[in-house]
Amino acid sequence: MIPSQLVFKVNAQCNIACTYCYQDALAPETFRSRYQTMDVAVLGQCLDACFAELKSRRAPIRINLQGGEPLLVGLATFARYLDTIRESATRHGVKPEVSIQTNALLLDDAFCALLEKHEVTIGVSIDGPPDLHDRRRIDKGGHGTGKRVEAKIALALRAGARVAGICVADPEADGAAVYEYFCRIGLPSVHILLPAQNHATSLTLRDARSYAPFLKGMFDAWAAREEGGTRIADFEEVVASLLGLTFRSWVLNAAPSAWTCFLPDGAIETGD
């Protein structure tokens, strides 16, 4: 059975060099050398096969386009991706929710307009204020990207785009201060991740426990805000679980992921 959440790695290349990058855990260059850019026809074939099965279900269909850095394919190719999603969805009578995951450095007015036209949520990787963000998310020249990412988020919000953040937790950071920063720059929502295994290290249970102070600090700051703050979907789901409601967060619950991941050549992985 195909999960109703579909991830398409449309491009294997990236324009920055995050120190915690998990892509291709065993050999970081293998993924990038084997795969380049997803052909539009491959995307269409994958979508048609998935939608044909998923259309009979009531579960919402979610599509995430990522990489590498997905915007490296260029505006014209990305527009063809979005047209292909719309055309396939129309053929099968489904209405998927579409998002991208980007480092935001290539966002400009044209990309923002395209994504807004297709009602695509822009997921931006941002780990906190520039001084914290720049510890891990550096460009290939070794320079921090935080101030540039902050400016691109402001650009997207001014354009009326749907924007959400993804933050990789840092056990040395002040979770409350990170949360207040997200509120200050106007991020509507943020999803929290723990670093995954990469080509150099893997996350152990003991390592995971070291993130508790960061998560507690962020949770306390989030809970103290009565209204108008940045939403943290992971915390909302934890609270929902305590109330006996459904708990879906794979990050905090360590549950198997409920998505299918397609590599640029159309090969399938069971998780991201």
PDB file of C-alpha atoms in Angstrom:
ATOM      1  CA  MET A   1       0.000   0.000   0.000  1.00  0.00           C
ATOM      2  CA  ILE A   2       1.392   3.397  -1.010  1.00  0.00           C
ATOM      3  CA  PRO A   3       1.491   5.971   1.833  1.00  0.00           C
ATOM      4  CA  SER A   4      -0.447   9.148   1.129  1.00  0.00           C
ATOM      5  CA  GLN A   5       2.628  11.292   1.775  1.00  0.00           C
ATOM      6  CA  LEU A   6       4.954  11.425  -1.225  1.00  0.00           C
ATOM      7  CA  VAL A   7       8.470  12.881  -1.235  1.00  0.00           C
ATOM      8  CA  PHE A   8      10.170  13.605  -4.561  1.00  0.00           C
ATOM      9  CA  LYS A   9      13.896  14.298  -4.503  1.00  0.00           C
ATOM     10  CA  VAL A  10      13.871  16.255  -7.747  1.00  0.00           C
ATOM     11  CA  ASN A  11      17.527  17.241  -7.614  1.00  0.00           C
ATOM     12  CA  ALA A  12      20.581  15.632  -6.033  1.00  0.00           C
ATOM     13  CA  GLN A  13      22.853  18.684  -5.985  1.00  0.00           C
ATOM     14  CA  CYS A  14      22.999  21.307  -3.248  1.00  0.00           C
ATOM     15  CA  ASN A  15      24.405  24.821  -3.117  1.00  0.00           C
ATOM     16  CA  ILE A  16      25.416  24.744   0.554  1.00  0.00           C
ATOM     17  CA  ALA A  17      27.408  22.358   2.772  1.00  0.00           C
ATOM     18  CA  CYS A  18      25.598  21.704   6.053  1.00  0.00           C
ATOM     19  CA  THR A  19      27.830  19.890   8.504  1.00  0.00           C
ATOM     20  CA  TYR A  20      25.014  17.593   9.638  1.00  0.00           C
ATOM     21  CA  CYS A  21      23.784  16.669   6.153  1.00  0.00           C
ATOM     22  CA  TYR A  22      22.387  13.124   6.231  1.00  0.00           C
ATOM     23  CA  GLN A  23      22.106  12.586   2.481  1.00  0.00           C
ATOM     24  CA  ASP A  24      23.531   9.218   1.522  1.00  0.00           C
ATOM     25  CA  ALA A  25      24.525   8.131   5.025  1.00  0.00           C
ATOM     26  CA  LEU A  26      27.263   5.709   3.944  1.00  0.00           C
ATOM     27  CA  ALA A  27      28.924   7.571   1.070  1.00  0.00           C
ATOM     28  CA  PRO A  28      27.969  11.244   0.711  1.00  0.00           C
ATOM     29  CA  GLU A  29      29.095  11.595  -2.904  1.00  0.00           C
ATOM     30  CA  THR A  30      27.332   8.461  -4.179  1.00  0.00           C
ATOM     31  CA  PHE A  31      23.878  10.005  -4.148  1.00  0.00           C
ATOM     32  CA  ARG A  32      25.008  13.173  -5.891  1.00  0.00           C
ATOM     33  CA  SER A  33      27.043  11.401  -8.541  1.00  0.00           C
ATOM     34  CA  ARG A  34      24.426   8.764  -9.319  1.00  0.00           C
ATOM     35  CA  TYR A  35      21.434  11.067  -9.489  1.00  0.00           C
ATOM     36  CA  GLN A  36      21.062  14.461 -11.086  1.00  0.00           C
ATOM     37  CA  THR A  37      17.696  16.090 -11.885  1.00  0.00           C
ATOM     38  CA  MET A  38      14.343  14.324 -12.045  1.00  0.00           C
ATOM     39  CA  ASP A  39      12.875  14.275 -15.539  1.00  0.00           C
ATOM     40  CA  VAL A  40       9.395  15.783 -15.758  1.00  0.00           C
ATOM     41  CA  ALA A  41       8.114  12.616 -17.459  1.00  0.00           C
ATOM     42  CA  VAL A  42       9.414  10.494 -14.555  1.00  0.00           C
ATOM     43  CA  LEU A  43       7.593  12.728 -12.088  1.00  0.00           C
ATOM     44  CA  GLY A  44       4.392  12.379 -14.094  1.00  0.00           C
ATOM     45  CA  GLN A  45       4.638   8.596 -14.246  1.00  0.00           C
ATOM     46  CA  CYS A  46       5.228   8.331 -10.501  1.00  0.00           C
ATOM     47  CA  LEU A  47       2.314  10.640  -9.753  1.00  0.00           C
ATOM     48  CA  ASP A  48      -0.082   8.790 -12.043  1.00  0.00           C
ATOM     49  CA  ALA A  49       0.792   5.455 -10.413  1.00  0.00           C
ATOM     50  CA  CYS A  50       0.362   6.867  -6.898  1.00  0.00           C
ATOM     51  CA  PHE A  51      -2.806   8.844  -7.566  1.00  0.00           C
ATOM     52  CA  ALA A  52      -4.456   5.848  -9.243  1.00  0.00           C
ATOM     53  CA  GLU A  53      -4.230   3.993  -5.920  1.00  0.00           C
ATOM     54  CA  LEU A  54      -4.659   6.884  -3.527  1.00  0.00           C
ATOM     55  CA  LYS A  55      -7.781   8.415  -5.069  1.00  0.00           C
ATOM     56  CA  SER A  56     -10.016   5.790  -3.444  1.00  0.00           C
ATOM     57  CA  ARG A  57      -8.816   6.719   0.059  1.00  0.00           C
ATOM     58  CA  ARG A  58     -10.025   9.508   2.273  1.00  0.00           C
ATOM     59  CA  ALA A  59      -6.598  10.363   3.659  1.00  0.00           C
ATOM     60  CA  PRO A  60      -5.170  13.707   2.496  1.00  0.00           C
ATOM     61  CA  ILE A  61      -2.434  13.408  -0.116  1.00  0.00           C
ATOM     62  CA  ARG A  62       0.709  15.407   0.604  1.00  0.00           C
ATOM     63  CA  ILE A  63       3.545  15.975  -1.848  1.00  0.00           C
ATOM     64  CA  ASN A  64       6.919  17.391  -0.879  1.00  0.00           C
ATOM     65  CA  LEU A  65       9.542  18.401  -3.459  1.00  0.00           C
ATOM     66  CA  GLN A  66      13.075  18.455  -2.108  1.00  0.00           C
ATOM     67  CA  GLY A  67      16.682  17.565  -2.892  1.00  0.00           C
ATOM     68  CA  GLY A  68      19.552  18.354  -2.553  1.00  0.00           C
ATOM     69  CA  GLU A  69      18.280  21.834  -3.198  1.00  0.00           C
ATOM     70  CA  PRO A  70      15.154  21.645  -5.374  1.00  0.00           C
ATOM     71  CA  LEU A  71      15.286  25.224  -6.658  1.00  0.00           C
ATOM     72  CA  LEU A  72      18.595  24.499  -8.385  1.00  0.00           C
ATOM     73  CA  VAL A  73      16.584  22.978 -11.269  1.00  0.00           C
ATOM     74  CA  GLY A  74      15.606  26.516 -12.269  1.00  0.00           C
ATOM     75  CA  LEU A  75      12.323  28.378 -12.565  1.00  0.00           C
ATOM     76  CA  ALA A  76      11.233  26.896 -15.899  1.00  0.00           C
ATOM     77  CA  THR A  77      11.744  23.273 -14.867  1.00  0.00           C
ATOM     78  CA  PHE A  78      10.141  23.849 -11.487  1.00  0.00           C
ATOM     79  CA  ALA A  79       7.115  25.369 -13.214  1.00  0.00           C
ATOM     80  CA  ARG A  80       6.860  22.209 -15.321  1.00  0.00           C
ATOM     81  CA  TYR A  81       6.955  20.097 -12.157  1.00  0.00           C
ATOM     82  CA  LEU A  82       4.059  22.036 -10.679  1.00  0.00           C
ATOM     83  CA  ASP A  83       2.079  21.902 -13.932  1.00  0.00           C
ATOM     84  CA  THR A  84       2.648  18.137 -14.037  1.00  0.00           C
ATOM     85  CA  ILE A  85       1.355  17.727 -10.479  1.00  0.00           C
ATOM     86  CA  ARG A  86      -1.747  19.748 -11.291  1.00  0.00           C
ATOM     87  CA  GLU A  87      -2.433  17.887 -14.536  1.00  0.00           C
ATOM     88  CA  SER A  88      -1.996  14.440 -12.977  1.00  0.00           C
ATOM     89  CA  ALA A  89      -4.125  15.392  -9.972  1.00  0.00           C
ATOM     90  CA  THR A  90      -6.888  16.642 -12.281  1.00  0.00           C
ATOM     91  CA  ARG A  91      -6.850  13.407 -14.289  1.00  0.00           C
ATOM     92  CA  HIS A  92      -7.307  11.357 -11.146  1.00  0.00           C
ATOM     93  CA  GLY A  93      -9.692  13.682  -9.332  1.00  0.00           C
ATOM     94  CA  VAL A  94      -7.448  14.321  -6.324  1.00  0.00           C
ATOM     95  CA  LYS A  95      -6.352  17.525  -4.593  1.00  0.00           C
ATOM     96  CA  PRO A  96      -2.901  17.055  -3.064  1.00  0.00           C
ATOM     97  CA  GLU A  97      -1.278  19.500  -0.683  1.00  0.00           C
ATOM     98  CA  VAL A  98       2.083  20.502  -2.179  1.00  0.00           C
ATOM     99  CA  SER A  99       5.156  21.812  -0.389  1.00  0.00           C
ATOM    100  CA  ILE A 100       8.861  22.220  -1.029  1.00  0.00           C
ATOM    101  CA  GLN A 101      11.836  22.021   1.293  1.00  0.00           C
ATOM    102  CA  THR A 102      14.519  24.568   0.499  1.00  0.00           C
ATOM    103  CA  ASN A 103      17.442  26.407   2.048  1.00  0.00           C
ATOM    104  CA  ALA A 104      15.776  29.514   0.513  1.00  0.00           C
ATOM    105  CA  LEU A 105      18.935  31.058  -0.934  1.00  0.00           C
ATOM    106  CA  LEU A 106      17.555  30.909  -4.494  1.00  0.00           C
ATOM    107  CA  LEU A 107      14.126  32.281  -3.633  1.00  0.00           C
ATOM    108  CA  ASP A 108      13.302  35.449  -5.550  1.00  0.00           C
ATOM    109  CA  ASP A 109      10.174  37.301  -6.650  1.00  0.00           C
ATOM    110  CA  ALA A 110       9.631  34.981  -9.628  1.00  0.00           C
ATOM    111  CA  PHE A 111       9.882  31.802  -7.550  1.00  0.00           C
ATOM    112  CA  CYS A 112       7.622  33.261  -4.861  1.00  0.00           C
ATOM    113  CA  ALA A 113       5.007  34.204  -7.445  1.00  0.00           C
ATOM    114  CA  LEU A 114       5.126  30.734  -9.005  1.00  0.00           C
ATOM    115  CA  LEU A 115       4.796  28.960  -5.663  1.00  0.00           C
ATOM    116  CA  GLU A 116       1.971  31.233  -4.543  1.00  0.00           C
ATOM    117  CA  LYS A 117       0.128  30.668  -7.834  1.00  0.00           C
ATOM    118  CA  HIS A 118       0.194  26.908  -7.253  1.00  0.00           C
ATOM    119  CA  GLU A 119      -0.560  27.233  -3.518  1.00  0.00           C
ATOM    120  CA  VAL A 120       2.713  25.585  -2.564  1.00  0.00           C
ATOM    121  CA  THR A 121       3.943  25.838   1.027  1.00  0.00           C
ATOM    122  CA  ILE A 122       7.593  26.889   1.230  1.00  0.00           C
ATOM    123  CA  GLY A 123       9.409  24.895   3.890  1.00  0.00           C
ATOM    124  CA  VAL A 124      12.598  26.749   4.815  1.00  0.00           C
ATOM    125  CA  SER A 125      15.456  25.173   6.748  1.00  0.00           C
ATOM    126  CA  ILE A 126      16.374  27.582   9.537  1.00  0.00           C
ATOM    127  CA  ASP A 127      17.967  26.619  12.841  1.00  0.00           C
ATOM    128  CA  GLY A 128      17.521  29.891  14.707  1.00  0.00           C
ATOM    129  CA  PRO A 129      19.182  33.329  14.767  1.00  0.00           C
ATOM    130  CA  PRO A 130      22.065  33.776  12.300  1.00  0.00           C
ATOM    131  CA  ASP A 131      24.798  33.150  14.876  1.00  0.00           C
ATOM    132  CA  LEU A 132      23.255  29.769  15.744  1.00  0.00           C
ATOM    133  CA  HIS A 133      22.143  28.889  12.220  1.00  0.00           C
ATOM    134  CA  ASP A 134      25.660  29.557  10.925  1.00  0.00           C
ATOM    135  CA  ARG A 135      27.232  26.917  13.185  1.00  0.00           C
ATOM    136  CA  ARG A 136      25.969  24.190  10.868  1.00  0.00           C
ATOM    137  CA  ARG A 137      24.372  25.701   7.764  1.00  0.00           C
ATOM    138  CA  ILE A 138      27.269  27.144   5.792  1.00  0.00           C
ATOM    139  CA  ASP A 139      27.831  27.695   2.089  1.00  0.00           C
ATOM    140  CA  LYS A 140      30.537  25.929   0.118  1.00  0.00           C
ATOM    141  CA  GLY A 141      32.931  28.738   0.866  1.00  0.00           C
ATOM    142  CA  GLY A 142      32.490  28.141   4.587  1.00  0.00           C
ATOM    143  CA  HIS A 143      30.416  31.280   5.135  1.00  0.00           C
ATOM    144  CA  GLY A 144      27.249  31.410   7.197  1.00  0.00           C
ATOM    145  CA  THR A 145      23.874  31.620   5.458  1.00  0.00           C
ATOM    146  CA  GLY A 146      21.675  32.833   8.321  1.00  0.00           C
ATOM    147  CA  LYS A 147      21.246  36.490   7.403  1.00  0.00           C
ATOM    148  CA  ARG A 148      20.516  35.566   3.785  1.00  0.00           C
ATOM    149  CA  VAL A 149      17.924  32.991   4.820  1.00  0.00           C
ATOM    150  CA  GLU A 150      16.260  35.493   7.145  1.00  0.00           C
ATOM    151  CA  ALA A 151      16.035  37.997   4.277  1.00  0.00           C
ATOM    152  CA  LYS A 152      14.547  35.367   1.947  1.00  0.00           C
ATOM    153  CA  ILE A 153      11.886  34.449   4.510  1.00  0.00           C
ATOM    154  CA  ALA A 154      10.951  38.129   4.754  1.00  0.00           C
ATOM    155  CA  LEU A 155      10.757  38.292   0.944  1.00  0.00           C
ATOM    156  CA  ALA A 156       8.452  35.267   0.777  1.00  0.00           C
ATOM    157  CA  LEU A 157       6.192  36.563   3.554  1.00  0.00           C
ATOM    158  CA  ARG A 158       5.887  39.956   1.844  1.00  0.00           C
ATOM    159  CA  ALA A 159       4.881  38.147  -1.342  1.00  0.00           C
ATOM    160  CA  GLY A 160       2.058  36.438   0.527  1.00  0.00           C
ATOM    161  CA  ALA A 161       3.615  32.983   0.189  1.00  0.00           C
ATOM    162  CA  ARG A 162       2.873  30.167   2.599  1.00  0.00           C
ATOM    163  CA  VAL A 163       6.039  29.724   4.663  1.00  0.00           C
ATOM    164  CA  ALA A 164       6.983  27.191   7.333  1.00  0.00           C
ATOM    165  CA  GLY A 165      10.312  26.527   8.989  1.00  0.00           C
ATOM    166  CA  ILE A 166      12.215  23.350   9.749  1.00  0.00           C
ATOM    167  CA  CYS A 167      14.665  23.641  12.632  1.00  0.00           C
ATOM    168  CA  VAL A 168      17.310  21.073  13.529  1.00  0.00           C
ATOM    169  CA  ALA A 169      17.649  21.052  17.314  1.00  0.00           C
ATOM    170  CA  ASP A 170      20.994  22.013  18.824  1.00  0.00           C
ATOM    171  CA  PRO A 171      21.685  20.771  22.379  1.00  0.00           C
ATOM    172  CA  GLU A 172      23.986  23.743  22.989  1.00  0.00           C
ATOM    173  CA  ALA A 173      21.312  26.290  22.078  1.00  0.00           C
ATOM    174  CA  ASP A 174      18.678  28.046  24.171  1.00  0.00           C
ATOM    175  CA  GLY A 175      15.389  26.599  22.936  1.00  0.00           C
ATOM    176  CA  ALA A 176      13.337  29.463  24.347  1.00  0.00           C
ATOM    177  CA  ALA A 177      15.503  32.066  22.602  1.00  0.00           C
ATOM    178  CA  VAL A 178      15.243  30.168  19.325  1.00  0.00           C
ATOM    179  CA  TYR A 179      11.453  30.084  19.629  1.00  0.00           C
ATOM    180  CA  GLU A 180      11.243  33.814  20.369  1.00  0.00           C
ATOM    181  CA  TYR A 181      13.400  34.474  17.314  1.00  0.00           C
ATOM    182  CA  PHE A 182      10.978  32.552  15.102  1.00  0.00           C
ATOM    183  CA  CYS A 183       8.118  34.621  16.497  1.00  0.00           C
ATOM    184  CA  ARG A 184      10.053  37.840  15.945  1.00  0.00           C
ATOM    185  CA  ILE A 185      10.693  37.190  12.242  1.00  0.00           C
ATOM    186  CA  GLY A 186       7.064  36.203  11.702  1.00  0.00           C
ATOM    187  CA  LEU A 187       7.383  32.510  10.871  1.00  0.00           C
ATOM    188  CA  PRO A 188       3.850  31.072  11.009  1.00  0.00           C
ATOM    189  CA  SER A 189       4.967  27.554  11.954  1.00  0.00           C
ATOM    190  CA  VAL A 190       8.091  25.487  12.566  1.00  0.00           C
ATOM    191  CA  HIS A 191       8.773  21.745  12.604  1.00  0.00           C
ATOM    192  CA  ILE A 192      11.553  20.454  14.880  1.00  0.00           C
ATOM    193  CA  LEU A 193      14.016  17.766  13.788  1.00  0.00           C
ATOM    194  CA  LEU A 194      16.768  15.885  15.558  1.00  0.00           C
ATOM    195  CA  PRO A 195      19.929  15.346  13.493  1.00  0.00           C
ATOM    196  CA  ALA A 196      19.741  12.096  11.563  1.00  0.00           C
ATOM    197  CA  GLN A 197      22.564   9.703  10.774  1.00  0.00           C
ATOM    198  CA  ASN A 198      24.996  11.154   8.275  1.00  0.00           C
ATOM    199  CA  HIS A 199      28.166   9.954   6.596  1.00  0.00           C
ATOM    200  CA  ALA A 200      30.185  10.563   9.761  1.00  0.00           C
ATOM    201  CA  THR A 201      27.929   9.989  12.757  1.00  0.00           C
ATOM    202  CA  SER A 202      24.692   8.405  13.901  1.00  0.00           C
ATOM    203  CA  LEU A 203      22.278   9.606  16.587  1.00  0.00           C
ATOM    204  CA  THR A 204      22.189   7.308  19.632  1.00  0.00           C
ATOM    205  CA  LEU A 205      19.562   7.255  22.382  1.00  0.00           C
ATOM    206  CA  ARG A 206      22.065   8.874  24.729  1.00  0.00           C
ATOM    207  CA  ASP A 207      22.633  11.617  22.153  1.00  0.00           C
ATOM    208  CA  ALA A 208      18.893  12.084  21.759  1.00  0.00           C
ATOM    209  CA  ARG A 209      18.480  12.680  25.494  1.00  0.00           C
ATOM    210  CA  SER A 210      20.942  15.557  25.297  1.00  0.00           C
ATOM    211  CA  TYR A 211      18.345  17.478  23.278  1.00  0.00           C
ATOM    212  CA  ALA A 212      15.849  17.473  26.154  1.00  0.00           C
ATOM    213  CA  PRO A 213      16.875  20.895  27.581  1.00  0.00           C
ATOM    214  CA  PHE A 214      16.579  22.513  24.139  1.00  0.00           C
ATOM    215  CA  LEU A 215      13.161  20.967  23.526  1.00  0.00           C
ATOM    216  CA  LYS A 216      11.921  21.781  27.031  1.00  0.00           C
ATOM    217  CA  GLY A 217      13.022  25.386  26.725  1.00  0.00           C
ATOM    218  CA  MET A 218      11.286  25.747  23.387  1.00  0.00           C
ATOM    219  CA  PHE A 219       8.167  23.980  24.665  1.00  0.00           C
ATOM    220  CA  ASP A 220       7.916  26.246  27.699  1.00  0.00           C
ATOM    221  CA  ALA A 221       8.273  29.377  25.558  1.00  0.00           C
ATOM    222  CA  TRP A 222       5.696  28.041  23.091  1.00  0.00           C
ATOM    223  CA  ALA A 223       3.237  27.118  25.850  1.00  0.00           C
ATOM    224  CA  ALA A 224       3.598  30.532  27.501  1.00  0.00           C
ATOM    225  CA  ARG A 225       2.419  32.340  24.365  1.00  0.00           C
ATOM    226  CA  GLU A 226      -1.337  32.728  24.541  1.00  0.00           C
ATOM    227  CA  GLU A 227      -1.747  33.829  20.918  1.00  0.00           C
ATOM    228  CA  GLY A 228       0.140  35.217  17.967  1.00  0.00           C
ATOM    229  CA  GLY A 229       3.222  33.047  18.279  1.00  0.00           C
ATOM    230  CA  THR A 230       4.829  30.604  15.897  1.00  0.00           C
ATOM    231  CA  ARG A 231       3.063  27.250  15.799  1.00  0.00           C
ATOM    232  CA  ILE A 232       5.127  24.152  16.644  1.00  0.00           C
ATOM    233  CA  ALA A 233       3.227  21.237  15.116  1.00  0.00           C
ATOM    234  CA  ASP A 234       5.308  18.655  17.001  1.00  0.00           C
ATOM    235  CA  PHE A 235       4.313  20.140  20.363  1.00  0.00           C
ATOM    236  CA  GLU A 236       0.685  20.428  19.305  1.00  0.00           C
ATOM    237  CA  GLU A 237       0.681  16.715  18.551  1.00  0.00           C
ATOM    238  CA  VAL A 238       2.313  15.841  21.883  1.00  0.00           C
ATOM    239  CA  VAL A 239      -0.421  17.750  23.695  1.00  0.00           C
ATOM    240  CA  ALA A 240      -3.043  16.088  21.503  1.00  0.00           C
ATOM    241  CA  SER A 241      -1.671  12.667  22.444  1.00  0.00           C
ATOM    242  CA  LEU A 242      -1.958  13.509  26.139  1.00  0.00           C
ATOM    243  CA  LEU A 243      -5.603  14.312  25.509  1.00  0.00           C
ATOM    244  CA  GLY A 244      -6.129  10.939  23.855  1.00  0.00           C
ATOM    245  CA  LEU A 245      -6.095  12.239  20.300  1.00  0.00           C
ATOM    246  CA  THR A 246      -4.046  10.989  17.347  1.00  0.00           C
ATOM    247  CA  PHE A 247      -0.262  11.380  17.610  1.00  0.00           C
ATOM    248  CA  ARG A 248       1.390  11.428  14.188  1.00  0.00           C
ATOM    249  CA  SER A 249       4.795  12.994  14.749  1.00  0.00           C
ATOM    250  CA  TRP A 250       7.473  10.597  13.504  1.00  0.00           C
ATOM    251  CA  VAL A 251      10.239  12.861  14.801  1.00  0.00           C
ATOM    252  CA  LEU A 252       9.278  12.852  18.468  1.00  0.00           C
ATOM    253  CA  ASN A 253       7.448   9.521  18.497  1.00  0.00           C
ATOM    254  CA  ALA A 254      10.115   7.579  16.542  1.00  0.00           C
ATOM    255  CA  ALA A 255       7.316   5.902  14.576  1.00  0.00           C
ATOM    256  CA  PRO A 256       7.946   4.554  11.064  1.00  0.00           C
ATOM    257  CA  SER A 257       7.507   7.265   8.466  1.00  0.00           C
ATOM    258  CA  ALA A 258       4.267   7.189   6.556  1.00  0.00           C
ATOM    259  CA  TRP A 259       5.614   8.355   3.235  1.00  0.00           C
ATOM    260  CA  THR A 260       7.204   7.070   0.069  1.00  0.00           C
ATOM    261  CA  CYS A 261      10.344   8.765  -1.225  1.00  0.00           C
ATOM    262  CA  PHE A 262      11.167   8.892  -4.939  1.00  0.00           C
ATOM    263  CA  LEU A 263      14.761   9.472  -6.034  1.00  0.00           C
ATOM    264  CA  PRO A 264      15.517  11.539  -9.158  1.00  0.00           C
ATOM    265  CA  ASP A 265      15.451   8.463 -11.431  1.00  0.00           C
ATOM    266  CA  GLY A 266      12.114   7.282 -10.029  1.00  0.00           C
ATOM    267  CA  ALA A 267      13.606   4.645  -7.702  1.00  0.00           C
ATOM    268  CA  ILE A 268      11.693   4.265  -4.457  1.00  0.00           C
ATOM    269  CA  GLU A 269      12.824   4.470  -0.852  1.00  0.00           C
ATOM    270  CA  THR A 270      10.547   3.764   2.123  1.00  0.00           C
ATOM    271  CA  GLY A 271      11.604   6.886   4.003  1.00  0.00           C
ATOM    272  CA  ASP A 272      13.358  10.192   3.509  1.00  0.00           C
TER     273      ASP A 272
END
